[in-house]
Short mmCIF file of C-alpha atoms in Angstrom, two decimals:
data_model
loop_
_atom_site.label_atom_id
_atom_site.label_comp_id
_atom_site.label_asym_id
_atom_site.label_seq_id
_atom_site.Cartn_x
_atom_site.Cartn_y
_atom_site.Cartn_z
CA UNK A 29 199.25 79.00 152.69
CA UNK A 30 199.45 82.83 152.70
CA UNK A 31 196.88 85.46 151.86
CA UNK A 32 198.25 85.91 148.34
CA UNK A 33 198.66 82.24 147.45
CA UNK A 34 195.11 81.64 148.61
CA UNK A 35 193.92 84.13 146.00
CA UNK A 36 195.76 82.81 142.94
CA UNK A 37 194.61 80.16 140.44
CA UNK A 38 195.30 76.52 141.34
CA UNK A 39 197.49 76.12 138.23
CA UNK A 40 200.39 77.96 139.93
CA UNK A 41 200.01 77.26 143.62
CA UNK A 42 202.45 74.42 143.19
CA UNK A 43 205.11 76.88 141.99
CA UNK A 44 204.36 79.28 144.83
CA UNK A 45 204.89 76.62 147.46
CA UNK A 46 208.21 75.46 146.00
CA UNK A 47 206.93 72.35 144.18
CA UNK A 48 209.07 73.10 141.11
CA UNK A 49 211.72 71.43 139.01
CA UNK A 50 215.16 72.90 139.56
CA UNK A 51 218.23 72.65 137.40
CA UNK A 52 219.72 70.11 139.76
CA UNK A 53 217.64 67.74 141.90
CA UNK A 54 220.66 67.33 144.16
CA UNK A 55 220.63 70.97 145.35
CA UNK A 56 220.89 71.04 149.13
CA UNK A 57 217.33 72.02 150.17
CA UNK A 58 218.52 72.92 153.69
CA UNK A 59 220.04 76.14 152.33
CA UNK A 60 217.08 78.06 150.97
CA UNK A 61 216.15 81.54 149.86
CA UNK A 62 212.86 82.90 151.14
CA UNK A 63 210.71 84.76 148.70
CA UNK A 64 208.25 87.37 149.88
CA UNK A 65 205.24 89.21 148.41
CA UNK A 66 206.12 92.95 148.33
CA UNK A 67 202.47 93.91 148.73
CA UNK A 68 202.35 92.45 152.28
CA UNK A 69 205.86 91.26 153.22
CA UNK A 70 204.46 87.76 153.60
CA UNK A 71 206.50 84.71 152.68
CA UNK A 72 205.18 83.03 149.56
CA UNK A 73 207.67 80.23 149.31
CA UNK A 74 211.36 79.17 149.31
CA UNK A 75 213.76 78.00 146.66
CA UNK A 76 217.12 76.18 147.07
CA UNK A 77 220.22 78.30 147.08
CA UNK A 78 222.37 76.60 144.47
CA UNK A 79 226.11 76.09 144.89
CA UNK A 80 228.98 76.25 142.48
CA UNK A 81 228.77 72.51 142.06
CA UNK A 82 225.07 72.79 141.09
CA UNK A 83 225.93 75.38 138.45
CA UNK A 84 228.61 73.09 137.02
CA UNK A 85 226.09 70.18 136.82
CA UNK A 86 223.47 72.37 135.15
CA UNK A 87 225.95 73.69 132.65
CA UNK A 88 227.17 70.25 131.74
CA UNK A 89 223.59 68.98 131.21
CA UNK A 90 222.88 71.98 129.09
CA UNK A 91 225.92 71.44 126.96
CA UNK A 92 224.95 67.78 126.41
CA UNK A 93 221.38 68.81 125.45
CA UNK A 94 222.49 71.65 123.20
CA UNK A 95 224.20 69.43 120.58
CA UNK A 96 221.00 67.52 119.87
CA UNK A 97 218.86 70.71 119.94
CA UNK A 98 221.15 72.47 117.45
CA UNK A 99 221.07 69.52 115.08
CA UNK A 100 217.28 69.90 114.71
CA UNK A 101 216.05 71.72 111.61
CA UNK A 102 215.52 75.40 112.26
CA UNK A 103 211.82 75.02 111.44
CA UNK A 104 211.39 72.65 114.34
CA UNK A 105 213.08 75.04 116.74
CA UNK A 106 210.93 77.89 115.46
CA UNK A 107 207.82 75.80 116.06
CA UNK A 108 208.65 75.65 119.74
CA UNK A 109 208.56 79.45 119.92
CA UNK A 110 205.20 79.50 118.07
CA UNK A 111 203.64 77.10 120.56
CA UNK A 112 205.18 79.00 123.49
CA UNK A 113 203.65 82.21 122.12
CA UNK A 114 200.16 80.59 122.25
CA UNK A 115 200.76 79.18 125.70
CA UNK A 116 201.68 82.55 127.10
CA UNK A 117 198.58 84.18 125.78
CA UNK A 118 196.32 81.26 126.76
CA UNK A 119 197.67 81.22 130.31
CA UNK A 120 198.23 84.96 130.68
CA UNK A 121 196.00 85.32 133.77
CA UNK A 122 197.95 82.78 135.85
CA UNK A 123 201.21 84.37 134.68
CA UNK A 124 200.00 87.81 135.66
CA UNK A 125 199.01 86.56 139.10
CA UNK A 126 202.50 85.19 139.62
CA UNK A 127 204.26 88.30 138.32
CA UNK A 128 202.14 90.68 140.48
CA UNK A 129 202.58 88.58 143.62
CA UNK A 130 206.33 88.19 143.22
CA UNK A 131 207.25 91.69 142.03
CA UNK A 132 204.65 93.94 143.64
CA UNK A 133 203.78 95.61 140.37
CA UNK A 134 200.18 96.26 139.36
CA UNK A 135 198.40 94.05 136.86
CA UNK A 136 198.29 96.64 134.06
CA UNK A 137 202.07 96.95 134.22
CA UNK A 138 202.53 93.21 134.38
CA UNK A 139 200.47 92.87 131.23
CA UNK A 140 203.23 94.72 129.33
CA UNK A 141 205.38 91.69 130.08
CA UNK A 142 202.87 89.35 128.48
CA UNK A 143 202.84 91.53 125.33
CA UNK A 144 206.60 91.64 125.20
CA UNK A 145 207.19 87.92 125.58
CA UNK A 146 204.51 87.04 122.98
CA UNK A 147 205.82 89.65 120.57
CA UNK A 148 209.37 88.33 120.78
CA UNK A 149 208.26 84.70 120.40
CA UNK A 150 206.26 85.59 117.29
CA UNK A 151 209.03 87.72 115.83
CA UNK A 152 211.92 85.27 116.30
CA UNK A 153 209.77 82.26 115.51
CA UNK A 154 208.79 83.72 112.14
CA UNK A 155 211.99 85.55 111.19
CA UNK A 156 214.83 83.27 112.47
CA UNK A 157 215.32 81.68 109.08
CA UNK A 158 215.89 85.10 107.54
CA UNK A 159 218.77 85.80 110.03
CA UNK A 160 220.29 82.35 110.37
CA UNK A 161 220.13 80.82 106.90
CA UNK A 162 223.47 80.57 105.13
CA UNK A 163 224.04 83.65 102.96
CA UNK A 164 226.09 84.18 99.79
CA UNK A 165 228.67 86.96 100.10
CA UNK A 166 230.62 88.78 97.47
CA UNK A 167 233.75 86.80 96.79
CA UNK A 168 237.24 88.16 96.29
CA UNK A 169 237.04 87.87 92.52
CA UNK A 170 233.65 87.85 90.80
CA UNK A 171 232.71 84.50 89.30
CA UNK A 172 235.99 82.92 90.40
CA UNK A 173 235.40 83.03 94.12
CA UNK A 174 232.25 81.60 95.84
CA UNK A 175 231.85 82.80 99.40
CA UNK A 176 229.27 81.84 102.00
CA UNK A 177 228.58 83.04 105.55
CA UNK A 178 227.30 80.42 108.02
CA UNK A 179 225.87 81.14 111.45
CA UNK A 180 226.57 78.62 114.21
CA UNK A 181 225.20 78.69 117.81
CA UNK A 182 227.66 79.70 120.49
CA UNK A 183 226.76 76.66 122.68
CA UNK A 184 225.58 77.38 126.19
CA UNK A 185 224.35 80.87 127.02
CA UNK A 186 224.31 82.03 130.60
CA UNK A 187 221.65 84.57 131.46
CA UNK A 188 221.34 86.61 134.68
CA UNK A 189 218.04 88.48 135.05
CA UNK A 190 216.80 91.09 137.54
CA UNK A 191 213.66 91.28 139.66
CA UNK A 192 211.85 94.30 138.20
CA UNK A 193 210.53 92.54 135.09
CA UNK A 194 210.69 88.85 136.08
CA UNK A 195 208.85 87.47 133.02
CA UNK A 196 210.19 89.62 130.24
CA UNK A 197 213.81 89.69 131.37
CA UNK A 198 213.82 85.96 132.16
CA UNK A 199 212.70 84.77 128.75
CA UNK A 200 212.33 87.43 125.97
CA UNK A 201 216.08 87.65 125.33
CA UNK A 202 216.39 83.89 125.73
CA UNK A 203 214.08 83.13 122.89
CA UNK A 204 216.45 84.23 120.06
CA UNK A 205 219.22 82.29 121.80
CA UNK A 206 217.11 79.17 121.83
CA UNK A 207 215.90 79.34 118.23
CA UNK A 208 219.49 79.94 117.16
CA UNK A 209 220.35 76.49 118.57
CA UNK A 210 221.85 77.40 121.93
CA UNK A 211 221.04 76.04 125.38
CA UNK A 212 220.30 78.58 128.09
CA UNK A 213 221.06 78.39 131.84
CA UNK A 214 219.15 81.17 133.64
CA UNK A 215 220.00 82.61 137.05
CA UNK A 216 216.91 84.68 138.04
CA UNK A 217 216.90 87.28 140.79
CA UNK A 218 216.52 85.95 144.29
CA UNK A 219 213.40 88.07 144.73
CA UNK A 220 211.47 86.61 141.73
CA UNK A 221 212.56 82.99 141.04
CA UNK A 222 209.06 81.49 140.69
CA UNK A 223 208.20 83.32 137.53
CA UNK A 224 211.40 82.01 135.88
CA UNK A 225 210.62 78.47 137.02
CA UNK A 226 207.11 78.72 135.65
CA UNK A 227 208.52 79.96 132.31
CA UNK A 228 210.73 76.86 132.17
CA UNK A 229 207.63 74.68 132.62
CA UNK A 230 205.82 76.55 129.77
CA UNK A 231 208.77 76.16 127.45
CA UNK A 232 208.81 72.43 128.19
CA UNK A 233 205.11 72.22 127.52
CA UNK A 234 205.79 73.94 124.15
CA UNK A 235 208.15 71.15 123.23
CA UNK A 236 211.51 72.39 124.26
CA UNK A 237 213.69 69.37 125.20
CA UNK A 238 214.82 68.82 128.74
CA UNK A 239 217.90 70.85 129.93
CA UNK A 240 217.87 73.15 126.87
CA UNK A 241 216.48 75.82 129.14
CA UNK A 242 217.23 75.41 132.84
CA UNK A 243 216.91 77.60 135.87
CA UNK A 244 219.43 77.75 138.70
CA UNK A 245 218.14 79.57 141.79
CA UNK A 246 220.61 81.08 144.10
CA UNK A 247 222.50 84.12 145.39
CA UNK A 248 224.10 86.30 142.86
CA UNK A 249 227.48 86.46 144.57
CA UNK A 250 227.91 82.69 144.33
CA UNK A 251 225.85 81.56 141.33
CA UNK A 252 226.71 84.51 139.04
CA UNK A 253 230.50 84.09 138.83
CA UNK A 254 230.20 80.31 138.63
CA UNK A 255 227.81 80.58 135.69
CA UNK A 256 230.01 83.11 133.78
CA UNK A 257 232.95 80.72 134.16
CA UNK A 258 231.03 77.82 132.54
CA UNK A 259 229.20 79.29 129.54
CA UNK A 260 230.05 80.44 126.03
CA UNK A 261 228.18 83.73 126.17
CA UNK A 262 226.75 85.90 128.99
CA UNK A 263 223.58 88.02 128.75
CA UNK A 264 223.15 90.24 131.84
CA UNK A 265 220.52 92.74 132.81
CA UNK A 266 221.00 94.73 135.97
CA UNK A 267 222.92 97.55 137.52
CA UNK A 268 225.92 99.27 135.94
CA UNK A 269 228.10 98.45 138.87
CA UNK A 270 227.42 94.71 138.62
CA UNK A 271 227.57 94.86 134.82
CA UNK A 272 231.19 96.01 135.01
CA UNK A 273 232.07 92.98 137.14
CA UNK A 274 230.24 90.66 134.66
CA UNK A 275 232.10 92.19 131.73
CA UNK A 276 235.45 91.90 133.54
CA UNK A 277 234.91 88.25 134.30
CA UNK A 278 233.60 87.44 130.86
CA UNK A 279 236.63 89.16 129.37
CA UNK A 280 238.96 87.03 131.50
CA UNK A 281 237.27 83.94 130.09
CA UNK A 282 237.37 85.33 126.53
CA UNK A 283 233.61 85.00 126.12
CA UNK A 284 231.47 87.70 124.68
CA UNK A 285 228.63 89.37 126.60
CA UNK A 286 225.66 91.74 126.28
CA UNK A 287 224.81 94.06 129.16
CA UNK A 288 221.63 96.03 129.61
CA UNK A 289 222.38 98.33 132.55
CA UNK A 290 221.10 101.42 134.34
CA UNK A 291 219.61 104.63 133.03
CA UNK A 292 218.93 108.20 134.13
CA UNK A 293 216.48 108.77 131.30
CA UNK A 294 215.38 112.25 130.09
CA UNK A 295 212.13 113.48 128.64
CA UNK A 296 212.16 116.68 126.60
CA UNK A 297 208.88 118.65 126.32
CA UNK A 298 208.88 121.49 123.77
CA UNK A 299 206.58 124.47 123.93
CA UNK A 300 204.40 123.31 121.05
CA UNK A 301 203.72 119.88 122.60
CA UNK A 302 200.16 118.72 123.24
CA UNK A 303 199.92 119.39 126.98
CA UNK A 304 197.51 116.58 127.85
CA UNK A 305 199.40 114.02 125.78
CA UNK A 306 202.76 115.07 127.24
CA UNK A 307 201.46 114.89 130.82
CA UNK A 308 200.05 111.43 130.30
CA UNK A 309 203.27 110.35 128.66
CA UNK A 310 205.27 111.64 131.65
CA UNK A 311 203.01 109.78 134.09
CA UNK A 312 203.34 106.58 132.10
CA UNK A 313 207.02 106.99 131.54
CA UNK A 314 207.93 107.94 135.12
CA UNK A 315 205.65 105.78 137.27
CA UNK A 316 205.11 102.49 135.44
CA UNK A 317 206.15 99.73 137.87
CA UNK A 318 206.57 102.39 140.55
CA UNK A 319 209.53 103.73 138.54
CA UNK A 320 211.40 100.42 138.71
CA UNK A 321 211.91 100.30 134.99
CA UNK A 322 215.33 100.77 133.34
CA UNK A 323 213.86 102.92 130.61
CA UNK A 324 211.59 105.02 132.81
CA UNK A 325 212.07 108.84 133.13
CA UNK A 326 213.75 110.49 136.10
CA UNK A 327 214.58 113.87 134.42
CA UNK A 328 212.02 116.04 132.65
CA UNK A 329 213.15 119.15 130.69
CA UNK A 330 210.28 121.45 129.81
CA UNK A 331 210.66 124.46 127.51
CA UNK A 332 209.94 127.80 129.22
CA UNK A 333 206.57 128.81 127.64
CA UNK A 334 204.97 125.48 128.66
CA UNK A 335 206.75 124.80 131.90
CA UNK A 336 204.31 126.21 134.49
CA UNK A 337 201.22 124.76 132.92
CA UNK A 338 202.92 121.39 132.41
CA UNK A 339 204.20 121.25 136.00
CA UNK A 340 200.79 122.15 137.42
CA UNK A 341 198.93 119.55 135.33
CA UNK A 342 201.61 116.89 135.86
CA UNK A 343 201.50 117.35 139.60
CA UNK A 344 197.74 117.19 139.58
CA UNK A 345 197.67 113.91 137.64
CA UNK A 346 200.42 112.45 139.78
CA UNK A 347 198.48 113.29 142.92
CA UNK A 348 195.41 111.43 141.53
CA UNK A 349 197.33 108.13 140.99
CA UNK A 350 195.93 105.36 143.15
CA UNK A 351 198.16 103.13 145.24
CA UNK A 352 196.80 99.71 146.19
CA UNK A 353 197.88 96.17 146.90
CA UNK A 354 195.63 94.20 144.62
CA UNK A 355 195.57 91.75 141.75
CA UNK A 356 193.06 93.77 139.81
CA UNK A 357 193.61 95.57 136.46
CA UNK A 358 192.26 98.93 137.73
CA UNK A 359 195.14 99.78 140.13
CA UNK A 360 197.52 102.41 138.82
CA UNK A 361 200.70 102.22 141.01
CA UNK A 362 202.04 99.25 142.90
CA UNK A 363 204.72 98.63 145.46
CA UNK A 364 208.48 98.99 145.47
CA UNK A 365 210.00 95.52 145.40
CA UNK A 366 211.81 95.39 148.73
CA UNK A 367 213.02 97.17 151.83
CA UNK A 368 216.30 97.92 150.04
CA UNK A 369 214.51 99.78 147.22
CA UNK A 370 212.42 101.78 149.69
CA UNK A 371 215.56 102.77 151.65
CA UNK A 372 217.26 103.92 148.49
CA UNK A 373 214.31 106.01 147.37
CA UNK A 374 213.92 107.60 150.79
CA UNK A 375 217.69 108.31 150.97
CA UNK A 376 217.71 110.02 147.57
CA UNK A 377 214.71 112.16 148.47
CA UNK A 378 216.10 113.13 151.89
CA UNK A 379 219.44 114.15 150.30
CA UNK A 380 217.66 116.22 147.65
CA UNK A 381 215.38 118.04 150.12
CA UNK A 382 218.27 118.78 152.46
CA UNK A 383 220.16 120.33 149.56
CA UNK A 384 217.23 122.53 148.43
CA UNK A 385 214.94 120.44 146.24
CA UNK A 386 211.17 121.24 146.46
CA UNK A 387 208.61 118.46 146.75
CA UNK A 388 205.69 119.49 144.54
CA UNK A 389 203.64 116.33 145.34
CA UNK A 390 204.18 112.97 146.99
CA UNK A 391 207.33 112.29 148.98
CA UNK A 392 206.02 109.93 151.61
CA UNK A 393 206.22 106.23 152.24
CA UNK A 394 202.79 104.57 152.56
CA UNK A 395 202.92 101.77 155.12
CA UNK A 396 199.15 102.00 155.41
CA UNK A 397 198.94 100.47 151.92
CA UNK A 398 201.88 98.06 152.20
CA UNK A 399 205.35 97.81 153.67
CA UNK A 400 207.24 99.11 150.61
CA UNK A 401 204.75 101.51 149.00
CA UNK A 402 205.97 104.99 148.20
CA UNK A 403 203.96 107.89 146.78
CA UNK A 404 204.69 108.99 143.16
CA UNK A 405 206.77 112.11 143.67
CA UNK A 406 207.51 115.23 141.60
CA UNK A 407 210.41 117.49 142.50
CA UNK A 408 211.71 120.86 141.30
CA UNK A 409 214.85 122.84 142.08
CA UNK A 410 217.05 119.71 141.73
CA UNK A 411 220.72 120.61 141.32
CA UNK A 412 223.77 118.63 140.14
CA UNK A 413 225.22 118.08 143.64
CA UNK A 414 222.16 116.03 144.68
CA UNK A 415 222.49 112.22 144.59
CA UNK A 416 219.30 111.82 142.54
CA UNK A 417 220.44 114.33 140.00
CA UNK A 418 222.92 111.86 138.40
CA UNK A 419 222.43 108.54 140.07
CA UNK A 420 219.63 106.14 139.09
CA UNK A 421 216.97 106.23 141.73
CA UNK A 422 214.87 103.32 140.33
CA UNK A 423 211.76 104.47 142.06
CA UNK A 424 208.74 106.84 141.65
CA UNK A 425 210.59 110.10 141.81
CA UNK A 426 211.01 112.49 138.87
CA UNK A 427 212.55 115.96 138.71
CA UNK A 428 211.08 118.63 136.43
CA UNK A 429 213.48 121.31 135.06
CA UNK A 430 212.74 124.53 133.18
CA UNK A 431 214.85 125.14 130.09
CA UNK A 432 215.07 128.11 127.76
CA UNK A 433 214.80 126.27 124.43
CA UNK A 434 215.18 122.92 122.69
CA UNK A 435 218.90 123.22 122.32
CA UNK A 436 219.35 123.57 126.15
CA UNK A 437 216.97 120.65 126.67
CA UNK A 438 218.99 118.35 124.49
CA UNK A 439 222.30 119.56 125.93
CA UNK A 440 221.13 118.81 129.44
CA UNK A 441 219.53 115.53 128.39
CA UNK A 442 223.00 114.50 127.15
CA UNK A 443 224.69 115.61 130.36
CA UNK A 444 224.72 112.07 131.84
CA UNK A 445 227.01 109.07 131.93
CA UNK A 446 223.94 106.96 131.01
CA UNK A 447 222.29 106.67 127.59
CA UNK A 448 219.48 104.18 127.61
CA UNK A 449 216.13 105.77 126.72
CA UNK A 450 214.68 109.25 126.12
CA UNK A 451 211.74 110.95 124.50
CA UNK A 452 210.88 114.20 122.80
CA UNK A 453 207.35 115.76 122.81
CA UNK A 454 206.40 118.23 120.13
CA UNK A 455 203.68 118.98 117.60
CA UNK A 456 206.33 119.07 114.89
CA UNK A 457 207.09 115.39 114.25
CA UNK A 458 209.94 116.08 111.82
CA UNK A 459 211.62 118.40 114.29
CA UNK A 460 211.02 115.84 116.96
CA UNK A 461 212.75 113.10 115.03
CA UNK A 462 215.67 115.43 114.28
CA UNK A 463 216.12 116.33 117.94
CA UNK A 464 215.71 112.67 118.98
CA UNK A 465 218.64 111.73 116.70
CA UNK A 466 220.81 114.15 118.66
CA UNK A 467 220.10 112.62 122.04
CA UNK A 468 222.77 110.11 123.13
CA UNK A 469 220.49 107.20 124.03
CA UNK A 470 220.00 103.79 122.42
CA UNK A 471 216.25 104.38 122.04
CA UNK A 472 214.37 107.70 121.70
CA UNK A 473 210.61 108.06 121.37
CA UNK A 474 208.84 110.94 119.72
CA UNK A 475 205.57 111.67 121.47
CA UNK A 476 205.85 108.33 123.27
CA UNK A 477 207.59 107.46 126.56
CA UNK A 478 208.89 103.94 125.67
CA UNK A 479 206.36 101.41 124.30
CA UNK A 480 206.73 102.39 120.64
CA UNK A 481 210.52 101.85 120.63
CA UNK A 482 210.49 98.89 122.94
CA UNK A 483 207.77 97.07 120.99
CA UNK A 484 209.48 97.68 117.68
CA UNK A 485 211.26 94.42 117.98
CA UNK A 486 212.60 94.55 114.40
CA UNK A 487 214.85 97.41 115.58
CA UNK A 488 217.75 97.08 118.03
CA UNK A 489 217.35 98.15 121.63
CA UNK A 490 220.18 98.87 124.07
CA UNK A 491 222.22 101.48 125.78
CA UNK A 492 225.05 103.92 125.10
CA UNK A 493 227.69 104.96 127.63
CA UNK A 494 227.23 103.47 131.10
CA UNK A 495 223.92 101.96 130.08
CA UNK A 496 225.48 98.91 128.53
CA UNK A 497 226.93 96.88 125.67
CA UNK A 498 225.23 95.06 122.88
CA UNK A 499 221.61 95.08 121.75
CA UNK A 500 218.46 93.02 122.06
CA UNK A 501 215.74 92.81 119.37
CA UNK A 502 216.10 92.66 115.63
CA UNK A 503 218.90 91.09 113.65
CA UNK A 504 221.47 92.08 116.28
CA UNK A 505 219.37 90.48 119.00
CA UNK A 506 219.75 87.04 117.49
CA UNK A 507 223.08 87.21 115.75
CA UNK A 508 224.82 87.98 119.08
CA UNK A 509 224.04 84.42 120.06
CA UNK A 510 225.82 83.05 117.00
CA UNK A 511 229.35 82.88 115.64
CA UNK A 512 229.91 83.62 111.99
CA UNK A 513 231.93 81.30 109.79
CA UNK A 514 233.15 82.17 106.28
CA UNK A 515 233.59 79.41 103.72
CA UNK A 516 235.24 80.51 100.48
CA UNK A 517 235.93 78.38 97.39
CA UNK A 518 238.42 79.59 94.78
CA UNK A 519 237.37 78.23 91.39
CA UNK A 520 239.99 79.88 89.16
CA UNK A 521 243.66 80.83 89.49
CA UNK A 522 244.88 81.31 93.05
CA UNK A 523 245.06 84.79 94.52
CA UNK A 524 248.83 84.76 94.71
CA UNK A 525 251.77 85.34 92.45
CA UNK A 526 251.93 82.47 89.93
CA UNK A 527 254.79 79.97 89.79
CA UNK A 528 255.41 79.75 85.99
CA UNK A 529 258.08 77.29 84.80
CA UNK A 530 260.86 79.09 82.96
CA UNK A 531 259.71 82.54 84.05
CA UNK A 532 261.86 84.29 86.72
CA UNK A 533 259.94 84.76 89.99
CA UNK A 534 260.45 88.54 89.99
CA UNK A 535 259.07 88.84 86.53
CA UNK A 536 256.02 86.68 87.36
CA UNK A 537 255.40 88.69 90.53
CA UNK A 538 255.57 92.05 88.68
CA UNK A 539 253.10 90.75 86.09
CA UNK A 540 250.81 89.53 88.93
CA UNK A 541 251.00 92.93 90.66
CA UNK A 542 250.24 94.77 87.40
CA UNK A 543 247.33 92.50 86.52
CA UNK A 544 245.83 92.61 90.04
CA UNK A 545 246.09 96.40 90.14
CA UNK A 546 244.15 96.62 86.88
CA UNK A 547 241.54 94.25 88.32
CA UNK A 548 241.11 96.40 91.46
CA UNK A 549 240.63 99.52 89.28
CA UNK A 550 238.06 97.71 87.17
CA UNK A 551 236.17 96.52 90.34
CA UNK A 552 236.08 100.05 91.59
CA UNK A 553 234.61 101.36 88.32
CA UNK A 554 232.07 98.59 88.41
CA UNK A 555 231.04 99.48 91.97
CA UNK A 556 230.63 103.16 90.95
CA UNK A 557 228.38 102.23 88.11
CA UNK A 558 226.16 100.21 90.40
#
């Protein structure tokens, strides 16, 4: 047993040593994936590397289980989410231990995942009937046509989740799929499979039938394509490059997909912003999870009159951030997730410095803390030819830019292929909302880095441009997992030229056209009155 598994609660040591239930008991255990703790680089366990045959078996079992699950009353399915909500809160400390150990993030950042999962479980558990219940629609002809819209589950949903938020991204978007009557087969990231496996156990404890939510561990290059080929809908969170491949393959199979992809997120700070509040927002927005957050900031645009004071205070606060490998709540910044992430961060920084960027604070790896730790870093003098100017770094590096006015700030914020998240900081809330609406991002906060928009689960969340397709949260977040069906009953005369005995067809058709035209005019006038 390793240092980190020795320190966790006994409830999850079984998961950390590989004593877990996989999607297919026949997976060849000789081909395994080793999982390490980013804090130390130590091995914390292994999981089987599933094959294409294993994915096929998991999908077939999911399809068989889905039919019975979908036939249950919606209230029963919602009750599972309600019980899961309580389990997540009751067992939050063991979940936090697992997330911290697997991902290398600090406990305070991991707690955001607990909040997110519980919030989504509560929301969709209590609102699913509103979104899924059969609805009356306006018929073709008032009183004579009765039209209804039904919502049916798609069937089996394939989900592919990343390593940076192993709890949230493994289950929050799966909850609406489940309550809508689908089965879910999840392929978690190779780096963080144990969190997903533990989630499956909690869902089962909450009353979810066997095989309605299953986890297939394995390498993305093999399991990912196999999963896309065997499901009725694909939900992917990850890089834009991989997202294009997922969309291409889903399109070939004529199945729909949602993609939450990368971001190069801007923060706009106007001259009238509260300095302390804006600085704290920048720290939170840039360095949560060591910058490994798809909606974190990598570009800051500060209006001229406030720029120097903001930069000085932001650098001071960044310099004070504590790095530590610990399970405690008090630690501010954790580790990067892997050697690959560390190499990318170092490469982006080296390229920027070589091309003229200035390091205001940070800029060094910290092997004295742990193998993948890197100091929170603030840069200035970043120019467009630098790699980190336009590419997503996904690490604790942020560039601060001076702008002349709000118009320039918004223009430069929009100068990106990405459009996931942004924020505007100002003492004039009305102006802030107006500017926010002009930024080409799926979510924009006013005087908030991201929690207010992210936690507003009644509103859709997703990206524009290269940041993805589709939305999670709200009505859109559950209806994407359904197919609509329209059932219309015609109670009166048919909507077609009548066949009247003894009347020439052309005469009957002209009469039908004249009468229908009059009806359309009347319906328009009625709509205008309303």
